[in-house]
Coordinates of C-alpha atoms and ligand atoms in Angstrom, one line a residue:
M177 CA 12.5 148.1 -69.3
C178 CA 11.9 149.2 -65.8
G179 CA 11.5 152.5 -64.0
I180 CA 13.7 153.9 -61.4
V181 CA 13.4 157.1 -59.3
G182 CA 15.3 158.6 -56.3
L183 CA 15.1 161.7 -54.2
V184 CA 17.3 163.2 -51.7
G185 CA 16.3 166.3 -49.8
K186 CA 17.7 169.2 -47.7
K187 CA 14.1 169.5 -46.5
E188 CA 12.3 166.5 -45.3
V189 CA 11.0 164.3 -48.1
K190 CA 7.9 162.4 -47.8
V191 CA 7.5 158.7 -48.9
K192 CA 4.6 159.7 -50.9
D193 CA 6.7 162.2 -52.9
I194 CA 8.8 159.3 -54.1
V195 CA 5.8 157.1 -54.7
N196 CA 4.2 159.8 -56.8
G197 CA 7.3 160.1 -58.7
L198 CA 7.3 156.3 -59.3
Q199 CA 3.7 156.4 -60.6
K200 CA 4.7 158.6 -63.4
L201 CA 7.0 155.9 -64.6
E202 CA 4.5 153.0 -64.4
Y203 CA 4.2 152.8 -68.1
R204 CA 7.7 151.3 -68.0
G205 CA 6.7 148.3 -66.2
Y206 CA 4.1 147.3 -63.7
D207 CA 4.5 143.8 -62.4
S208 CA 6.0 144.7 -59.2
A209 CA 7.1 147.9 -57.3
G210 CA 9.2 148.7 -54.3
I211 CA 10.8 151.5 -52.3
A212 CA 13.8 151.9 -50.0
F213 CA 14.4 154.7 -47.6
S214 CA 16.7 155.5 -44.8
Q215 CA 15.0 155.2 -41.4
N216 CA 16.5 155.1 -37.7
N217 CA 19.7 153.8 -39.0
H218 CA 18.5 151.2 -41.3
V219 CA 17.1 150.8 -44.7
E220 CA 13.4 150.4 -44.7
L221 CA 12.4 148.3 -47.5
I222 CA 8.8 147.8 -49.0
K223 CA 7.9 145.8 -51.8
T224 CA 4.9 144.4 -53.6
T225 CA 3.9 142.5 -56.7
G226 CA 1.4 144.0 -59.0
K227 CA 0.9 147.8 -59.8
I228 CA 2.0 150.7 -57.8
A229 CA -1.5 150.9 -56.3
N230 CA -0.6 147.8 -54.4
L231 CA 2.7 149.5 -53.1
R232 CA 0.5 152.5 -51.9
E233 CA -1.8 150.2 -50.1
E234 CA 0.9 148.4 -48.3
L235 CA 2.7 151.7 -47.3
N236 CA -0.7 152.9 -46.2
N237 CA 0.2 155.4 -43.2
E238 CA 3.9 155.4 -44.1
M239 CA 3.0 157.5 -47.1
E240 CA 3.2 160.6 -44.9
K241 CA 6.4 159.7 -43.2
E242 CA 9.3 162.0 -43.4
I243 CA 12.5 160.8 -44.7
K244 CA 15.8 162.2 -46.0
I245 CA 16.7 160.0 -48.8
G246 CA 14.7 157.2 -50.9
I247 CA 14.9 155.1 -54.1
A248 CA 12.1 153.3 -55.8
H249 CA 11.5 150.9 -58.8
T250 CA 8.5 149.8 -60.9
R251 CA 9.6 146.5 -62.5
W252 CA 9.0 144.8 -66.0
A253 CA 10.6 141.4 -65.2
T254 CA 13.2 139.9 -67.1
H255 CA 15.4 137.6 -64.6
G256 CA 13.3 135.8 -62.1
G257 CA 9.5 135.7 -61.7
V258 CA 7.0 138.1 -60.6
T259 CA 7.5 137.9 -56.8
E260 CA 8.1 140.3 -53.9
L261 CA 11.7 138.9 -53.5
N262 CA 12.6 139.7 -57.0
A263 CA 11.1 143.2 -56.8
H264 CA 13.6 146.0 -56.6
P265 CA 15.1 147.7 -54.5
H266 CA 17.7 145.0 -53.8
T267 CA 19.9 145.0 -50.7
D268 CA 23.3 143.5 -49.8
C269 CA 23.8 141.0 -46.8
T270 CA 24.2 143.7 -44.2
G271 CA 20.9 145.5 -45.3
K272 CA 22.8 148.9 -45.3
I273 CA 23.0 149.2 -49.0
A274 CA 19.9 149.4 -51.2
L275 CA 19.9 149.8 -55.0
V276 CA 17.5 150.0 -58.0
H277 CA 18.4 149.0 -61.6
N278 CA 17.0 149.2 -65.0
G279 CA 18.6 146.9 -67.6
I280 CA 20.3 143.6 -67.7
I281 CA 23.5 142.4 -66.2
E282 CA 24.7 139.9 -68.8
N283 CA 27.5 138.2 -66.7
F284 CA 25.5 138.0 -63.5
Q285 CA 25.7 134.2 -63.3
E286 CA 29.4 134.2 -63.0
L287 CA 29.4 137.2 -60.6
R288 CA 26.7 135.4 -58.4
K289 CA 28.7 132.3 -58.2
E290 CA 31.9 134.3 -57.2
L291 CA 30.0 136.2 -54.5
I292 CA 28.3 133.0 -53.2
E293 CA 31.7 131.5 -52.8
K294 CA 32.8 134.5 -50.7
G295 CA 29.9 133.9 -48.3
H296 CA 27.2 136.4 -49.8
N297 CA 23.8 135.5 -49.1
F298 CA 21.3 135.9 -52.2
K299 CA 17.6 136.4 -51.6
S300 CA 16.3 136.8 -55.2
E301 CA 16.8 135.2 -58.6
T302 CA 17.4 138.5 -60.3
D303 CA 20.6 139.7 -62.2
T304 CA 20.4 142.9 -60.1
E305 CA 21.2 141.5 -56.7
V306 CA 24.8 140.8 -57.8
I307 CA 25.3 144.6 -58.0
A308 CA 24.2 145.2 -54.3
H309 CA 26.6 142.5 -53.1
L310 CA 29.5 143.7 -55.2
V311 CA 29.1 147.2 -53.7
E312 CA 29.0 145.6 -50.3
E313 CA 32.2 143.7 -51.2
Y314 CA 34.0 146.9 -52.2
Y315 CA 32.5 149.3 -49.7
E316 CA 35.2 150.9 -47.4
G317 CA 33.4 153.9 -46.0
D318 CA 32.9 155.5 -49.5
L319 CA 30.0 154.7 -51.6
F320 CA 31.0 156.4 -54.6
K321 CA 34.4 154.5 -54.8
A322 CA 32.6 151.2 -54.0
V323 CA 30.3 151.8 -57.0
L324 CA 33.1 152.9 -59.3
K325 CA 34.8 149.7 -58.5
T326 CA 31.5 147.5 -58.9
I327 CA 30.7 148.9 -62.4
K328 CA 34.1 147.8 -63.6
R329 CA 32.8 144.3 -63.0
L330 CA 29.5 144.5 -65.0
D331 CA 28.6 143.5 -68.4
G332 CA 25.4 144.6 -70.0
A333 CA 23.0 147.6 -69.7
Y334 CA 22.3 149.5 -66.4
A335 CA 20.9 152.6 -64.9
I336 CA 21.4 152.4 -61.2
G337 CA 20.7 154.4 -58.1
V338 CA 22.4 153.2 -55.0
I339 CA 22.1 154.3 -51.3
H340 CA 24.1 153.3 -48.1
I341 CA 22.5 154.1 -44.6
D342 CA 25.7 156.0 -43.5
E343 CA 25.8 158.4 -46.4
K344 CA 23.3 161.0 -47.5
K345 CA 23.6 160.6 -51.1
I346 CA 22.6 158.7 -54.0
V347 CA 25.3 157.4 -56.5
S348 CA 24.0 156.6 -60.0
V349 CA 25.5 155.4 -63.1
R350 CA 24.3 155.0 -66.7
K351 CA 25.6 152.4 -69.3
G352 CA 22.9 151.6 -72.0
S353 CA 19.8 152.5 -70.0
P354 CA 18.2 155.9 -69.6
L355 CA 18.8 158.1 -66.8
V356 CA 18.1 161.6 -66.0
V357 CA 19.1 163.7 -63.0
A358 CA 18.3 167.2 -61.8
Y359 CA 18.5 169.3 -58.6
N360 CA 16.9 172.4 -57.2
E361 CA 17.8 174.2 -54.0
D362 CA 16.2 171.6 -51.7
Y363 CA 16.4 168.3 -53.6
A364 CA 18.4 166.2 -56.0
L365 CA 16.5 163.6 -58.0
L366 CA 17.2 160.9 -60.5
A367 CA 14.7 159.0 -62.8
S368 CA 14.4 156.9 -65.9
D369 CA 12.7 159.9 -67.8
I370 CA 12.0 163.4 -66.9
T371 CA 8.3 162.7 -65.8
P372 CA 8.8 162.5 -62.1
I373 CA 11.4 165.4 -62.0
I374 CA 9.7 168.3 -63.9
K375 CA 7.5 168.9 -60.8
Y376 CA 10.7 170.0 -59.1
T377 CA 12.7 171.7 -61.8
K378 CA 12.6 171.9 -65.7
D379 CA 16.4 172.0 -66.0
V380 CA 17.7 168.5 -66.3
Y381 CA 20.7 166.5 -67.1
F382 CA 20.5 163.6 -69.5
M383 CA 23.2 161.2 -68.5
N384 CA 25.4 159.6 -71.2
D385 CA 26.7 156.1 -71.2
N386 CA 29.6 155.7 -68.7
E387 CA 28.7 158.6 -66.7
M388 CA 28.1 158.9 -62.9
A389 CA 26.4 161.2 -60.9
V390 CA 26.5 161.7 -57.2
L391 CA 23.3 163.4 -55.7
E392 CA 23.4 165.3 -52.7
P393 CA 20.7 167.7 -51.3
G394 CA 20.5 170.6 -53.5
E395 CA 23.6 169.5 -55.8
I396 CA 24.9 167.1 -58.2
E397 CA 28.4 166.1 -59.1
F398 CA 29.3 164.4 -62.3
Y399 CA 32.2 161.9 -63.0
N400 CA 33.4 159.5 -65.7
I401 CA 33.9 156.0 -64.9
N402 CA 37.6 156.5 -64.0
G403 CA 36.4 158.6 -61.2
E404 CA 37.3 162.0 -62.8
K405 CA 35.0 165.1 -62.4
I406 CA 33.3 166.0 -65.6
E407 CA 31.1 169.0 -66.5
K408 CA 27.7 168.7 -67.8
K409 CA 25.2 171.1 -69.3
S410 CA 21.7 171.1 -68.3
V411 CA 18.9 171.1 -70.7
H412 CA 15.8 173.1 -70.2
I413 CA 12.5 171.3 -70.7
D414 CA 9.3 173.2 -71.7
W415 CA 6.8 170.3 -71.3
D416 CA 4.0 170.2 -68.9
E417 CA 3.4 167.1 -67.0
Q418 CA 0.9 165.5 -69.4
A419 CA 3.2 166.0 -72.4
A420 CA 6.1 164.5 -70.3
E421 CA 4.2 161.1 -69.8
K422 CA 4.3 160.7 -73.7
G423 CA 7.9 161.8 -73.8
G424 CA 6.9 165.0 -75.4
Y425 CA 5.2 163.1 -78.2
D426 CA 1.7 163.7 -79.2
H427 CA 0.7 160.0 -78.8
F428 CA 2.1 156.9 -77.2
M429 CA 2.3 155.3 -80.7
L430 CA 4.7 158.0 -81.9
K431 CA 6.7 157.7 -78.6
E432 CA 6.9 153.9 -79.1
I433 CA 8.0 154.1 -82.8
N434 CA 10.8 156.5 -81.6
E435 CA 11.8 154.2 -78.8
Q436 CA 12.7 151.5 -81.3
P437 CA 16.5 152.1 -81.1
E438 CA 16.4 151.5 -77.2
A439 CA 13.8 148.7 -77.5
L440 CA 15.6 146.7 -80.1
K441 CA 18.8 147.1 -78.3
S442 CA 17.3 145.8 -75.0
A443 CA 15.6 142.9 -76.9
I444 CA 18.9 141.6 -78.4
T445 CA 21.1 142.4 -75.3
G446 CA 22.6 139.1 -74.1
R447 CA 21.2 137.4 -77.1
I448 CA 23.4 138.4 -79.9
K449 CA 27.0 139.4 -79.4
N450 CA 29.4 140.0 -82.1
G451 CA 27.3 138.1 -84.5
E452 CA 27.0 135.0 -82.4
P453 CA 23.5 133.9 -81.3
I454 CA 23.1 133.2 -77.5
I455 CA 19.5 132.6 -76.3
S456 CA 20.1 130.9 -73.0
E457 CA 16.3 130.5 -72.7
I458 CA 16.4 127.5 -74.8
D459 CA 19.1 125.7 -73.0
N460 CA 16.7 123.1 -71.8
L461 CA 15.7 122.2 -75.4
K462 CA 19.2 122.1 -76.8
E463 CA 19.2 118.3 -77.0
F464 CA 15.8 118.1 -78.5
I465 CA 16.8 120.7 -81.1
K466 CA 19.9 118.8 -82.0
N467 CA 18.7 115.3 -82.0
E468 CA 14.9 115.3 -82.6
L469 CA 13.9 118.4 -84.1
K470 CA 12.3 117.9 -87.6
K471 CA 9.9 120.9 -88.2
I472 CA 9.2 124.4 -87.0
F473 CA 5.5 125.6 -86.8
I474 CA 4.9 129.3 -86.1
V475 CA 1.7 130.2 -84.5
A476 CA 0.6 133.9 -84.0
C477 CA -2.0 136.6 -85.1
G478 CA -1.7 140.2 -86.6
T479 CA 1.7 141.7 -86.4
S480 CA 3.1 139.0 -84.5
Y481 CA 2.1 136.7 -87.3
H482 CA 3.9 139.1 -89.8
A483 CA 7.0 138.9 -87.6
G484 CA 6.6 135.1 -87.8
L485 CA 6.3 135.2 -91.5
T486 CA 9.6 137.2 -91.7
F487 CA 11.2 134.5 -89.7
K488 CA 9.9 131.7 -92.1
Y489 CA 11.7 133.5 -95.0
F490 CA 14.9 133.9 -93.0
M491 CA 14.7 130.1 -92.0
N492 CA 13.8 129.1 -95.6
R493 CA 16.9 130.8 -96.9
Y494 CA 19.3 129.7 -94.4
S495 CA 18.3 126.4 -93.0
K496 CA 16.9 123.0 -94.3
I497 CA 14.5 122.7 -91.5
N498 CA 10.8 122.6 -92.6
V499 CA 9.1 125.7 -91.3
D500 CA 5.3 126.2 -91.5
I501 CA 3.2 129.1 -90.2
E502 CA -0.5 129.7 -89.6
V503 CA -2.5 132.4 -87.9
A504 CA -3.5 130.9 -84.6
S505 CA -7.3 131.2 -85.2
E506 CA -6.9 128.8 -88.2
F507 CA -4.3 126.6 -86.5
R508 CA -6.4 125.7 -83.6
Y509 CA -9.3 124.4 -85.8
M510 CA -7.3 122.7 -88.6
N511 CA -5.7 119.6 -87.2
P512 CA -2.4 121.0 -87.6
H513 CA 0.5 118.5 -88.5
V514 CA 2.6 118.7 -85.4
D515 CA 4.1 116.0 -83.5
K516 CA 6.9 115.1 -80.8
N517 CA 9.4 116.3 -83.4
T518 CA 7.9 119.7 -84.0
L519 CA 8.9 122.9 -82.4
V520 CA 5.9 125.2 -82.2
L521 CA 7.0 129.0 -82.0
A522 CA 4.2 131.0 -80.5
I523 CA 4.7 134.8 -81.0
S524 CA 2.5 137.1 -78.7
Q525 CA 3.3 140.5 -77.5
S526 CA 0.6 140.3 -74.8
G527 CA 1.2 136.6 -74.1
E528 CA -2.5 136.4 -73.7
T529 CA -4.1 136.2 -77.1
I530 CA -6.6 133.5 -76.7
D531 CA -6.3 131.8 -80.3
T532 CA -2.6 131.5 -79.8
L533 CA -3.0 130.2 -76.2
E534 CA -5.5 127.4 -77.6
G535 CA -3.0 126.9 -80.4
I536 CA -0.2 126.0 -78.2
R537 CA -2.5 123.8 -75.8
I538 CA -3.3 121.7 -79.0
A539 CA 0.3 121.5 -80.0
K540 CA 1.3 120.2 -76.7
E541 CA -1.3 117.7 -76.5
K542 CA 0.1 116.4 -80.0
G543 CA 3.5 116.1 -78.1
A544 CA 5.1 119.2 -79.7
K545 CA 7.6 121.5 -77.9
V546 CA 6.6 125.1 -77.5
I547 CA 8.8 128.2 -77.2
T548 CA 6.9 131.7 -76.8
I549 CA 8.3 135.1 -77.6
S550 CA 6.3 137.6 -75.5
N551 CA 6.6 141.0 -74.0
V552 CA 4.7 140.2 -70.9
Y553 CA 6.5 138.4 -68.1
G554 CA 4.4 135.8 -66.4
S555 CA 1.6 136.1 -68.9
T556 CA -0.4 132.9 -69.8
I557 CA 1.3 131.7 -73.1
P558 CA 4.8 131.8 -72.0
R559 CA 3.8 130.2 -68.7
E560 CA 2.2 127.3 -70.5
S561 CA 5.4 126.9 -72.9
H562 CA 8.4 124.8 -72.5
G563 CA 10.6 127.9 -73.0
A564 CA 9.8 131.6 -73.0
I565 CA 11.8 134.5 -74.6
Y566 CA 10.8 137.9 -73.3
M567 CA 11.3 140.9 -75.5
N568 CA 12.3 143.3 -72.7
T569 CA 11.0 146.3 -74.6
G570 CA 8.8 147.6 -71.8
P571 CA 5.2 147.9 -71.9
E572 CA 3.6 149.0 -75.3
I573 CA 0.7 151.2 -74.7
G574 CA -0.5 152.0 -78.2
V575 CA -2.8 149.4 -79.5
A576 CA -0.8 149.2 -82.8
A577 CA 2.3 147.0 -82.3
T578 CA 5.4 148.9 -83.1
K579 CA 8.5 148.5 -80.9
T580 CA 7.4 144.8 -80.3
Y581 CA 7.2 144.0 -83.8
T582 CA 10.9 144.9 -84.4
A583 CA 11.9 143.3 -81.2
Q584 CA 10.3 140.2 -82.3
I585 CA 12.0 140.1 -85.6
G586 CA 15.4 140.7 -83.9
I587 CA 14.9 137.9 -81.4
L588 CA 13.6 135.5 -84.0
Y589 CA 16.6 136.0 -86.2
A590 CA 18.8 135.4 -83.2
L591 CA 16.7 132.2 -82.3
G592 CA 16.7 131.0 -85.8
A593 CA 20.7 131.3 -86.1
K594 CA 20.8 129.5 -82.6
I595 CA 18.8 126.7 -84.1
I596 CA 20.8 126.6 -87.2
E597 CA 23.9 126.5 -85.1
L598 CA 22.7 123.5 -83.1
T599 CA 21.5 121.6 -86.2
E600 CA 23.4 122.4 -89.4
G601 CA 26.2 124.8 -88.3
I602 CA 26.2 128.6 -88.8
N603 CA 27.7 130.4 -91.7
E604 CA 29.4 133.8 -91.9
E605 CA 26.5 135.3 -93.8
I606 CA 24.2 134.6 -90.8
K607 CA 26.8 136.0 -88.4
E608 CA 26.8 139.3 -90.6
I609 CA 22.9 139.5 -90.5
L610 CA 23.3 139.3 -86.7
K611 CA 26.0 141.9 -86.7
G612 CA 23.5 144.0 -88.8
I613 CA 21.0 143.6 -86.1
E614 CA 23.4 144.8 -83.5
K615 CA 24.0 148.0 -85.6
M616 CA 20.1 148.5 -86.2
P617 CA 19.7 150.8 -83.2
E618 CA 22.1 153.3 -84.8
I619 CA 20.5 152.9 -88.3
Y620 CA 17.1 153.5 -86.7
K621 CA 18.2 156.9 -85.6
E622 CA 18.9 157.8 -89.3
V623 CA 15.6 156.2 -90.4
L624 CA 13.6 158.0 -87.7
K625 CA 14.8 161.4 -89.2
L626 CA 12.8 160.6 -92.4
N627 CA 9.6 161.5 -90.5
E628 CA 9.3 164.9 -92.1
K629 CA 9.4 163.5 -95.6
I630 CA 7.0 160.7 -94.5
K631 CA 4.5 163.4 -93.2
E632 CA 4.6 165.1 -96.6
L633 CA 3.7 161.8 -98.2
A634 CA 1.0 161.2 -95.7
R635 CA -0.5 164.4 -96.6
E636 CA -0.8 163.4 -100.3
Y637 CA -2.4 160.1 -99.5
A638 CA -4.5 160.8 -96.3
N639 CA -7.9 161.2 -98.4
Y640 CA -7.7 158.1 -100.4
Q641 CA -10.1 155.3 -99.7
H642 CA -7.8 152.4 -100.5
M643 CA -4.1 151.4 -100.6
M644 CA -2.4 148.5 -101.8
Y645 CA 1.0 147.3 -100.4
I646 CA 2.9 145.0 -102.4
G647 CA 6.3 143.3 -101.9
R648 CA 8.3 140.1 -102.7
G649 CA 10.5 137.8 -100.6
F650 CA 11.4 139.7 -97.3
G651 CA 9.3 142.5 -98.6
Y652 CA 6.1 140.6 -98.6
P653 CA 5.6 140.4 -94.7
T654 CA 6.5 144.0 -94.6
A655 CA 3.7 144.8 -97.2
L656 CA 1.2 142.7 -95.1
E657 CA 2.3 144.7 -91.8
G658 CA 2.2 148.1 -93.6
A659 CA -1.4 147.3 -94.7
L660 CA -2.4 146.2 -91.3
K661 CA -1.0 149.3 -89.6
L662 CA -2.7 151.6 -92.1
K663 CA -6.1 150.0 -91.8
E664 CA -6.2 149.5 -88.1
I665 CA -5.5 153.2 -87.1
S666 CA -6.6 155.2 -90.2
Y667 CA -9.6 153.1 -91.3
I668 CA -8.4 153.2 -94.9
H669 CA -9.1 149.9 -96.7
A670 CA -5.6 148.4 -97.2
A671 CA -4.4 145.0 -98.3
G672 CA -1.0 143.5 -98.7
Y673 CA -0.3 141.1 -101.5
Q674 CA 2.8 139.4 -102.9
A675 CA 3.6 141.6 -106.0
G676 CA 3.6 138.4 -108.3
E677 CA 0.0 137.8 -107.4
L678 CA -1.1 141.2 -108.8
K679 CA -1.8 139.7 -112.2
H680 CA -3.8 136.9 -110.7
G681 CA -6.7 139.1 -109.6
P682 CA -5.8 142.2 -107.4
I683 CA -4.7 144.3 -110.3
A684 CA -8.2 144.7 -111.4
L685 CA -8.7 146.9 -108.5
L686 CA -6.1 149.6 -109.6
D687 CA -6.9 152.8 -111.0
E688 CA -6.1 156.6 -110.2
Q689 CA -8.2 156.1 -107.0
F690 CA -6.3 153.1 -105.7
P691 CA -2.7 153.9 -104.9
V692 CA 0.0 151.3 -104.5
F693 CA 2.7 151.3 -101.8
A694 CA 5.6 149.2 -103.0
I695 CA 8.3 147.6 -100.8
I696 CA 11.1 147.7 -103.3
P697 CA 14.6 147.8 -101.9
R698 CA 17.5 146.9 -104.2
D699 CA 17.5 143.1 -103.2
S700 CA 17.6 140.0 -105.3
L701 CA 14.1 140.4 -106.4
Y702 CA 14.4 144.1 -107.3
E703 CA 14.1 143.6 -111.1
K704 CA 10.7 141.4 -110.6
M705 CA 9.3 144.3 -108.4
K706 CA 10.1 146.7 -111.0
S707 CA 7.9 144.8 -113.6
N708 CA 5.2 144.9 -111.0
L709 CA 5.5 148.6 -110.6
M710 CA 5.2 149.2 -114.3
E711 CA 2.1 146.9 -114.5
S712 CA 0.6 149.1 -111.8
R713 CA 1.6 152.4 -113.4
A714 CA 0.0 151.2 -116.7
R715 CA -3.3 151.0 -114.6
N716 CA -2.9 154.8 -113.6
A717 CA -2.3 153.8 -110.0
N718 CA -0.2 156.4 -108.0
I719 CA 2.8 154.7 -106.5
I720 CA 4.7 155.3 -103.4
A721 CA 7.8 153.2 -102.8
I722 CA 10.3 152.6 -100.1
T723 CA 13.5 151.8 -101.7
T724 CA 17.3 152.0 -100.8
E725 CA 19.7 154.9 -101.1
K726 CA 21.2 155.8 -104.5
N727 CA 18.4 154.1 -106.4
E728 CA 18.0 157.0 -108.9
E729 CA 15.9 154.9 -111.2
I730 CA 13.0 154.8 -108.8
K731 CA 12.1 158.5 -109.7
Q732 CA 11.0 157.3 -113.1
L733 CA 9.0 154.5 -111.7
T734 CA 7.0 156.1 -109.0
N735 CA 5.2 159.3 -107.9
E736 CA 6.8 159.5 -104.5
Y737 CA 9.6 157.5 -102.8
I738 CA 11.4 157.2 -99.4
M739 CA 15.1 156.1 -99.4
I740 CA 16.4 154.0 -96.6
P741 CA 19.9 153.0 -95.7
E742 CA 21.3 149.9 -97.6
A743 CA 21.5 146.7 -95.7
H744 CA 21.6 142.8 -96.1
E745 CA 18.3 142.0 -97.7
A746 CA 17.2 139.8 -94.8
L747 CA 17.3 143.1 -92.7
Y748 CA 15.2 145.2 -94.7
P749 CA 12.0 144.2 -92.8
L750 CA 13.6 145.8 -89.8
V751 CA 15.0 148.9 -91.5
M752 CA 11.6 149.6 -93.2
A753 CA 9.3 148.9 -90.1
P754 CA 9.5 152.6 -88.8
V755 CA 8.8 153.8 -92.2
I756 CA 5.5 152.1 -92.6
Q757 CA 4.5 152.8 -88.9
L758 CA 5.3 156.5 -89.3
F759 CA 3.3 156.7 -92.6
S760 CA 0.2 155.1 -91.0
Y761 CA 0.6 157.2 -87.8
N762 CA 0.8 160.4 -89.9
V763 CA -2.2 159.5 -92.0
A764 CA -4.3 158.6 -88.9
V765 CA -3.4 162.0 -87.3
L766 CA -4.3 163.8 -90.4
R767 CA -7.6 162.2 -90.5
K768 CA -8.1 163.5 -86.9
L769 CA -8.2 159.8 -85.4
D770 CA -6.5 158.7 -82.2
P771 CA -4.0 156.3 -83.2
D772 CA -3.5 155.0 -79.6
K773 CA -7.1 153.9 -79.4
P774 CA -8.4 152.7 -82.8
R775 CA -12.1 151.9 -82.8
N776 CA -13.3 148.2 -82.2
L777 CA -9.7 147.2 -81.2
A778 CA -8.1 146.1 -77.9
K779 CA -4.4 145.7 -77.0
S780 CA -5.0 142.3 -75.8
V781 CA -7.4 139.9 -77.5
T782 CA -8.5 137.4 -74.8
V783 CA -11.8 136.5 -76.5
E784 CA -12.2 134.5 -79.5
Ligands
LIG873 C1 -1.1 144.9 -84.3 O1 -1.0 146.4 -84.5 C2 -2.4 144.6 -83.6 N1 -2.6 145.4 -82.5 C3 -2.7 143.1 -83.5 O2 -2.8 142.6 -84.8 C4 -1.7 142.2 -82.8 O3 -0.5 142.1 -83.3 C5 -2.4 140.9 -82.5 O4 -3.7 141.2 -81.9 C6 -1.7 139.9 -81.8 O5 -1.4 140.2 -80.5 P1 -0.4 139.5 -79.5 O6 1.0 139.8 -80.2 O7 -0.5 140.2 -78.3 O8 -0.7 138.1 -79.6

């Protein structure tokens, strides 16, 4: 996820207008930023690494400069390191064309090869730069036509804004990445969301996939990707600027929960296609995986550990490879049994968690290979690993991990499937699971509609002091994650247990003051879970259950229930995640707590 912004004006536009707009999008990525504007018949290009503040500093006096047109970008790196050259905007060989892009071009390697053969000169390692050179290749005096031809060559996801020095317009297209455009009498603007726009107008156009917009001062024309004109209706937005930063949501956590359809899609783009796992990031380890791999050891903390545990259940069911897991703070002091035949999987949203970092250092000393899954490009853990897979969900601001958790599970399943493909051969059932992940963004749209019902439940349970989450099989990591989410933001004492363990101790806690939150989809362990619910009811505990649609029987077993769409049982951790997140969020808000900044916690735990 990156942020793009563009502005073209009848009146002069100041450079600082565009930079101020970009600032509103910094939450979408902040490892580098850049701006391009037309100036004395050439495109002026200024790019810096780091936050937008660095760009402001670099621009210095130029901030007041009057220009007619400009585009800018704040980056969350995916392809290519955090360098000035890799920062956007990207230009063609002539320097007349500049563009900003949010998304991933999946076929960029083939395109790059083709364009280099035709004599194009590449300056960056990014996937984006191919678009600038393709536009150059097709440009015959009409930017719109050149972009139209270019997008026919692109696979993947994109929202782009392109300018050419000879034309006073911005051509933009959306496929799979968000894009909003708007205009008033004097200006036309584009952005990744409405935050930079509402200062100018509250009537905006949300672009759909495969739609193009040509922005000229004071007007916008819309087209489909065949170049035919289309009509679009504007939407009136009533938010003030502060509400807009949170996408109209009250908290970043709620916004991030609701971003999961887009975040998961972006995490698996280029990694799962029609049920096939891709994961090119481990190409350098293919021979090791095929010929030497004997064991996988997962190292992580908190929510990332729960994603890792879900992966362990997946691998345990579908692979013969021995998979072990330990929380990083234990792993680093336990003389872990890893060696040159071990693949250590480090999972860390921030990429900076000190225990996980020390864990991989120990693993490397013992000769293990390390792959990290992280959301922060260039952070320490992925840098010190043999391979890094970035989640591409954009920054997560709420302290509670939400969208990164589901992105982790999606990527881990794809990675697991790839490892199985390389070692034992992948079967149809695994491919079906991967296809299910590809459909998950759509399923999420349904699951997120359950929030009203979840809010009602939260009202019933917000004043309890305790909550016990129980699950079995794939439901167990979900129970742990549910308990962690609830305790960290609502300060209710919550614990997660394997439901089968109840009678070995925890059941002694249960009474009318100690409710049970049961993860009970209709899966292979449903009957076993039913027995555990009955045991809990017999101790007068109130029971909330998440179960699957059409499970009428649940009404007799529980006090409250939420029904989610049916799926393959390996996918329930993904389907259920938004439900446990929304429950905790609503409870925290009802208890008048700030879910974005829970007490005593930090987003990145860099001390022991
Ligand atoms: C989850 O909501 C927490 N914020 C926390 O448990 C977190 O998952 C843990 O600290 C690990 O962080 P990491 O993924 O950045 O390594």
